[in-house]
PDB file of C-alpha atoms and ligand atoms in Angstrom:
ATOM      1  CA  UNK D   1      39.707 103.420 -15.534  1.00  0.00           C
ATOM      2  CA  UNK D   2      37.191 103.208 -12.681  1.00  0.00           C
ATOM      3  CA  UNK D   3      34.654 105.147 -14.736  1.00  0.00           C
ATOM      4  CA  UNK D   4      35.295 102.932 -17.739  1.00  0.00           C
ATOM      5  CA  UNK D   5      34.715  99.775 -15.659  1.00  0.00           C
ATOM      6  CA  UNK D   6      31.586 101.297 -14.101  1.00  0.00           C
ATOM      7  CA  UNK D   7      30.149 102.098 -17.514  1.00  0.00           C
ATOM      8  CA  UNK D   8      31.049  98.630 -18.804  1.00  0.00           C
ATOM      9  CA  UNK D   9      29.297  96.962 -15.856  1.00  0.00           C
ATOM     10  CA  UNK D  10      26.250  99.236 -16.146  1.00  0.00           C
ATOM     11  CA  UNK D  11      25.976  98.303 -19.824  1.00  0.00           C
ATOM     12  CA  UNK D  12      26.357  94.605 -19.061  1.00  0.00           C
ATOM     13  CA  UNK D  13      23.723  94.720 -16.287  1.00  0.00           C
ATOM     14  CA  UNK D  14      21.317  96.633 -18.540  1.00  0.00           C
ATOM     15  CA  UNK D  15      21.773  94.095 -21.336  1.00  0.00           C
ATOM     16  CA  UNK D  16      21.100  91.118 -19.035  1.00  0.00           C
ATOM     17  CA  UNK D  17      17.986  92.885 -17.688  1.00  0.00           C
ATOM     18  CA  UNK D  18      16.659  93.798 -21.156  1.00  0.00           C
ATOM     19  CA  UNK D  19      17.243  90.330 -22.606  1.00  0.00           C
ATOM     20  CA  UNK D  20      15.612  88.671 -19.566  1.00  0.00           C
ATOM     21  CA  UNK D  21      12.642  91.045 -19.701  1.00  0.00           C
ATOM     22  CA  UNK D  22      12.126  90.521 -23.449  1.00  0.00           C
ATOM     23  CA  UNK D  23      12.311  86.716 -23.231  1.00  0.00           C
ATOM     24  CA  UNK D  24       9.855  86.476 -20.319  1.00  0.00           C
ATOM     25  CA  UNK D  25       7.511  89.021 -21.880  1.00  0.00           C
ATOM     26  CA  UNK D  26       7.736  87.445 -25.314  1.00  0.00           C
ATOM     27  CA  UNK D  27       7.591  83.756 -24.485  1.00  0.00           C
ATOM     28  CA  UNK D  28       5.717  83.347 -21.196  1.00  0.00           C
ATOM     29  CA  UNK D  29       2.606  84.681 -19.510  1.00  0.00           C
ATOM     30  CA  UNK D  30       4.523  85.494 -16.326  1.00  0.00           C
ATOM     31  CA  UNK D  31       5.230  89.001 -15.048  1.00  0.00           C
ATOM     32  CA  UNK D  32       8.115  90.250 -17.246  1.00  0.00           C
ATOM     33  CA  UNK D  33       9.764  91.860 -14.221  1.00  0.00           C
ATOM     34  CA  UNK D  34      10.731  88.287 -13.311  1.00  0.00           C
ATOM     35  CA  UNK D  35      12.998  88.491 -16.362  1.00  0.00           C
ATOM     36  CA  UNK D  36      14.817  91.517 -14.968  1.00  0.00           C
ATOM     37  CA  UNK D  37      15.308  89.999 -11.504  1.00  0.00           C
ATOM     38  CA  UNK D  38      16.462  86.566 -12.662  1.00  0.00           C
ATOM     39  CA  UNK D  39      18.305  87.938 -15.686  1.00  0.00           C
ATOM     40  CA  UNK D  40      20.475  89.835 -13.213  1.00  0.00           C
ATOM     41  CA  UNK D  41      20.589  87.269 -10.384  1.00  0.00           C
ATOM     42  CA  UNK D  42      23.864  85.512 -11.331  1.00  0.00           C
ATOM     43  CA  UNK D  43      25.719  88.827 -11.047  1.00  0.00           C
ATOM     44  CA  UNK D  44      24.703  89.065  -7.374  1.00  0.00           C
ATOM     45  CA  UNK D  45      28.095  87.384  -6.964  1.00  0.00           C
ATOM     46  CA  UNK D  46      29.623  90.849  -7.277  1.00  0.00           C
ATOM     47  CA  UNK D  47      28.417  91.208  -3.670  1.00  0.00           C
ATOM     48  CA  UNK D  48      30.604  88.345  -2.401  1.00  0.00           C
ATOM     49  CA  UNK D  49      33.379  89.677  -0.128  1.00  0.00           C
ATOM     50  CA  UNK D  50      36.686  90.045  -1.953  1.00  0.00           C
ATOM     51  CA  UNK D  51      38.430  87.582   0.359  1.00  0.00           C
ATOM     52  CA  UNK D  52      36.196  84.646  -0.530  1.00  0.00           C
ATOM     53  CA  UNK D  53      37.573  81.915  -2.773  1.00  0.00           C
ATOM     54  CA  UNK D  54      36.193  79.941  -5.691  1.00  0.00           C
ATOM     55  CA  UNK D  55      33.379  79.053  -6.182  1.00  0.00           C
ATOM     56  CA  UNK D  56      32.199  82.082  -4.187  1.00  0.00           C
ATOM     57  CA  UNK D  57      33.689  84.589  -6.603  1.00  0.00           C
ATOM     58  CA  UNK D  58      32.392  86.456  -9.655  1.00  0.00           C
ATOM     59  CA  UNK D  59      31.596  83.927 -12.418  1.00  0.00           C
ATOM     60  CA  UNK D  60      31.711  81.164  -9.819  1.00  0.00           C
ATOM     61  CA  UNK D  61      28.812  79.181  -8.431  1.00  0.00           C
ATOM     62  CA  UNK D  62      26.035  81.607  -9.440  1.00  0.00           C
ATOM     63  CA  UNK D  63      27.119  81.234 -13.069  1.00  0.00           C
ATOM     64  CA  UNK D  64      26.685  77.449 -13.263  1.00  0.00           C
ATOM     65  CA  UNK D  65      23.925  75.291 -14.780  1.00  0.00           C
ATOM     66  CA  UNK D  66      23.626  73.544 -11.403  1.00  0.00           C
ATOM     67  CA  UNK D  67      22.811  76.840  -9.646  1.00  0.00           C
ATOM     68  CA  UNK D  68      20.362  77.780 -12.418  1.00  0.00           C
ATOM     69  CA  UNK D  69      18.639  74.407 -12.094  1.00  0.00           C
ATOM     70  CA  UNK D  70      18.287  74.860  -8.334  1.00  0.00           C
ATOM     71  CA  UNK D  71      16.723  78.302  -8.852  1.00  0.00           C
ATOM     72  CA  UNK D  72      14.364  76.977 -11.559  1.00  0.00           C
ATOM     73  CA  UNK D  73      13.237  74.092  -9.315  1.00  0.00           C
ATOM     74  CA  UNK D  74      12.752  76.630  -6.513  1.00  0.00           C
ATOM     75  CA  UNK D  75      10.679  78.789  -8.860  1.00  0.00           C
ATOM     76  CA  UNK D  76       8.558  75.803  -9.801  1.00  0.00           C
ATOM     77  CA  UNK D  77       7.993  74.907  -6.133  1.00  0.00           C
ATOM     78  CA  UNK D  78       7.097  78.479  -5.199  1.00  0.00           C
ATOM     79  CA  UNK D  79       4.780  78.796  -8.204  1.00  0.00           C
ATOM     80  CA  UNK D  80       3.003  75.547  -7.388  1.00  0.00           C
ATOM     81  CA  UNK D  81       2.563  76.280  -3.714  1.00  0.00           C
ATOM     82  CA  UNK D  82       1.691  79.953  -3.676  1.00  0.00           C
ATOM     83  CA  UNK D  83       1.166  80.868  -7.284  1.00  0.00           C
ATOM     84  CA  UNK D  84      -2.103  81.501  -9.009  1.00  0.00           C
ATOM     85  CA  UNK D  85      -2.963  81.939 -12.655  1.00  0.00           C
ATOM     86  CA  UNK D  86       0.123  82.786 -14.696  1.00  0.00           C
ATOM     87  CA  UNK D  87       2.379  82.371 -11.705  1.00  0.00           C
ATOM     88  CA  UNK D  88       1.699  78.689 -11.233  1.00  0.00           C
ATOM     89  CA  UNK D  89       4.422  76.043 -11.405  1.00  0.00           C
ATOM     90  CA  UNK D  90       5.647  75.619 -14.941  1.00  0.00           C
ATOM     91  CA  UNK D  91       4.913  79.174 -16.040  1.00  0.00           C
ATOM     92  CA  UNK D  92       7.045  80.639 -13.273  1.00  0.00           C
ATOM     93  CA  UNK D  93       9.762  78.012 -13.782  1.00  0.00           C
ATOM     94  CA  UNK D  94       9.851  78.742 -17.528  1.00  0.00           C
ATOM     95  CA  UNK D  95      10.148  82.483 -16.892  1.00  0.00           C
ATOM     96  CA  UNK D  96      12.920  81.996 -14.336  1.00  0.00           C
ATOM     97  CA  UNK D  97      14.689  79.516 -16.615  1.00  0.00           C
ATOM     98  CA  UNK D  98      14.611  81.804 -19.663  1.00  0.00           C
ATOM     99  CA  UNK D  99      15.937  84.734 -17.662  1.00  0.00           C
ATOM    100  CA  UNK D 100      18.733  82.990 -15.784  1.00  0.00           C
ATOM    101  CA  UNK D 101      19.514  80.820 -18.822  1.00  0.00           C
ATOM    102  CA  UNK D 102      19.957  83.895 -21.018  1.00  0.00           C
ATOM    103  CA  UNK D 103      22.474  85.297 -18.530  1.00  0.00           C
ATOM    104  CA  UNK D 104      24.503  82.078 -18.507  1.00  0.00           C
ATOM    105  CA  UNK D 105      24.316  81.769 -22.305  1.00  0.00           C
ATOM    106  CA  UNK D 106      25.629  85.300 -22.830  1.00  0.00           C
ATOM    107  CA  UNK D 107      28.379  85.011 -20.226  1.00  0.00           C
ATOM    108  CA  UNK D 108      29.454  81.577 -21.455  1.00  0.00           C
ATOM    109  CA  UNK D 109      30.419  83.096 -24.805  1.00  0.00           C
ATOM    110  CA  UNK D 110      32.663  85.720 -23.210  1.00  0.00           C
ATOM    111  CA  UNK D 111      36.422  85.215 -22.847  1.00  0.00           C
ATOM    112  CA  UNK D 112      36.091  84.297 -19.157  1.00  0.00           C
ATOM    113  CA  UNK D 113      33.332  81.752 -19.826  1.00  0.00           C
ATOM    114  CA  UNK D 114      31.440  79.891 -17.109  1.00  0.00           C
ATOM    115  CA  UNK D 115      32.034  76.584 -15.323  1.00  0.00           C
ATOM    116  CA  UNK D 116      29.609  74.469 -17.343  1.00  0.00           C
ATOM    117  CA  UNK D 117      30.439  71.256 -15.511  1.00  0.00           C
ATOM    118  CA  UNK D 118      30.526  72.678 -11.976  1.00  0.00           C
ATOM    119  CA  UNK D 119      31.541  71.324  -9.469  1.00  0.00           C
ATOM    120  CA  UNK D 120      34.303  70.464 -11.954  1.00  0.00           C
ATOM    121  CA  UNK D 121      36.304  73.528 -12.781  1.00  0.00           C
ATOM    122  CA  UNK D 122      36.248  73.529 -16.536  1.00  0.00           C
ATOM    123  CA  UNK D 123      35.504  76.707 -18.374  1.00  0.00           C
ATOM    124  CA  UNK D 124      35.759  76.791 -22.126  1.00  0.00           C
ATOM    125  CA  UNK D 125      34.520  79.676 -24.224  1.00  0.00           C
ATOM    126  CA  UNK D 126      34.743  80.918 -27.789  1.00  0.00           C
ATOM    127  CA  UNK D 127      36.066  84.180 -26.344  1.00  0.00           C
ATOM    128  CA  UNK D 128      33.543  86.562 -27.845  1.00  0.00           C
ATOM    129  CA  UNK D 129      33.308  90.169 -26.638  1.00  0.00           C
ATOM    130  CA  UNK D 130      29.667  89.750 -25.576  1.00  0.00           C
ATOM    131  CA  UNK D 131      29.453  93.196 -23.988  1.00  0.00           C
ATOM    132  CA  UNK D 132      31.192  95.055 -26.799  1.00  0.00           C
ATOM    133  CA  UNK D 133      29.189  97.866 -28.432  1.00  0.00           C
ATOM    134  CA  UNK D 134      28.444  95.673 -31.470  1.00  0.00           C
ATOM    135  CA  UNK D 135      27.304  92.648 -29.423  1.00  0.00           C
ATOM    136  CA  UNK D 136      25.280  94.920 -27.126  1.00  0.00           C
ATOM    137  CA  UNK D 137      23.548  96.482 -30.142  1.00  0.00           C
ATOM    138  CA  UNK D 138      22.767  92.996 -31.469  1.00  0.00           C
ATOM    139  CA  UNK D 139      21.326  91.761 -28.146  1.00  0.00           C
ATOM    140  CA  UNK D 140      19.248  94.922 -27.647  1.00  0.00           C
ATOM    141  CA  UNK D 141      17.969  94.782 -31.225  1.00  0.00           C
ATOM    142  CA  UNK D 142      16.937  91.143 -30.797  1.00  0.00           C
ATOM    143  CA  UNK D 143      15.227  91.987 -27.481  1.00  0.00           C
ATOM    144  CA  UNK D 144      13.387  94.961 -28.936  1.00  0.00           C
ATOM    145  CA  UNK D 145      12.399  92.734 -31.841  1.00  0.00           C
ATOM    146  CA  UNK D 146      10.849  90.206 -29.467  1.00  0.00           C
ATOM    147  CA  UNK D 147       8.993  92.989 -27.627  1.00  0.00           C
ATOM    148  CA  UNK D 148       7.832  94.636 -30.870  1.00  0.00           C
ATOM    149  CA  UNK D 149       6.625  91.359 -32.300  1.00  0.00           C
ATOM    150  CA  UNK D 150       4.501  91.087 -29.207  1.00  0.00           C
ATOM    151  CA  UNK D 151       3.249  88.242 -27.079  1.00  0.00           C
ATOM    152  CA  UNK D 152       0.577  87.392 -29.652  1.00  0.00           C
ATOM    153  CA  UNK D 153       2.992  86.561 -32.414  1.00  0.00           C
ATOM    154  CA  UNK D 154       5.115  84.187 -30.374  1.00  0.00           C
ATOM    155  CA  UNK D 155       4.378  80.766 -28.961  1.00  0.00           C
ATOM    156  CA  UNK D 156       3.978  80.894 -25.214  1.00  0.00           C
ATOM    157  CA  UNK D 157       5.573  78.390 -22.857  1.00  0.00           C
ATOM    158  CA  UNK D 158       2.954  77.153 -20.419  1.00  0.00           C
TER     159      UNK D 158
HETATM  160 ZN1   ZN M   1      27.233  87.396 -15.193  1.00  0.00          ZN
END
């Protein structure tokens, strides 16, 4: 059971990282590693101590549009102040937004859903098995497709 859960989580983390990487690489001029970091960021809530209560639990505050918006605004501010070239303002914000947004979009479709209207506690979801083998294959195929198509074939967000 422990092994099964470990493999499930490893697969889920890998999928969020791959999707984030592909979106940032395919649609922005920012460093695609930003896609890995911010594609995984919401799941940092696995590090919250077990005794903490909502919203400081898994699929709590770090899985809300409000949190994502705060991170995107932070990315914009950092990019504007210290960024140069591709890292400036909107480019960095777009990269961060695509990555963290992809994580929330995927998780929102899962049975547990996310709290879309946080701080209200309302999670609705279509209950899809987003980390099932079939869904994982679909997400990886789409990501590889974006990478294969290449940055040249896709419109870039600047
Ligand atoms: Zn998550």
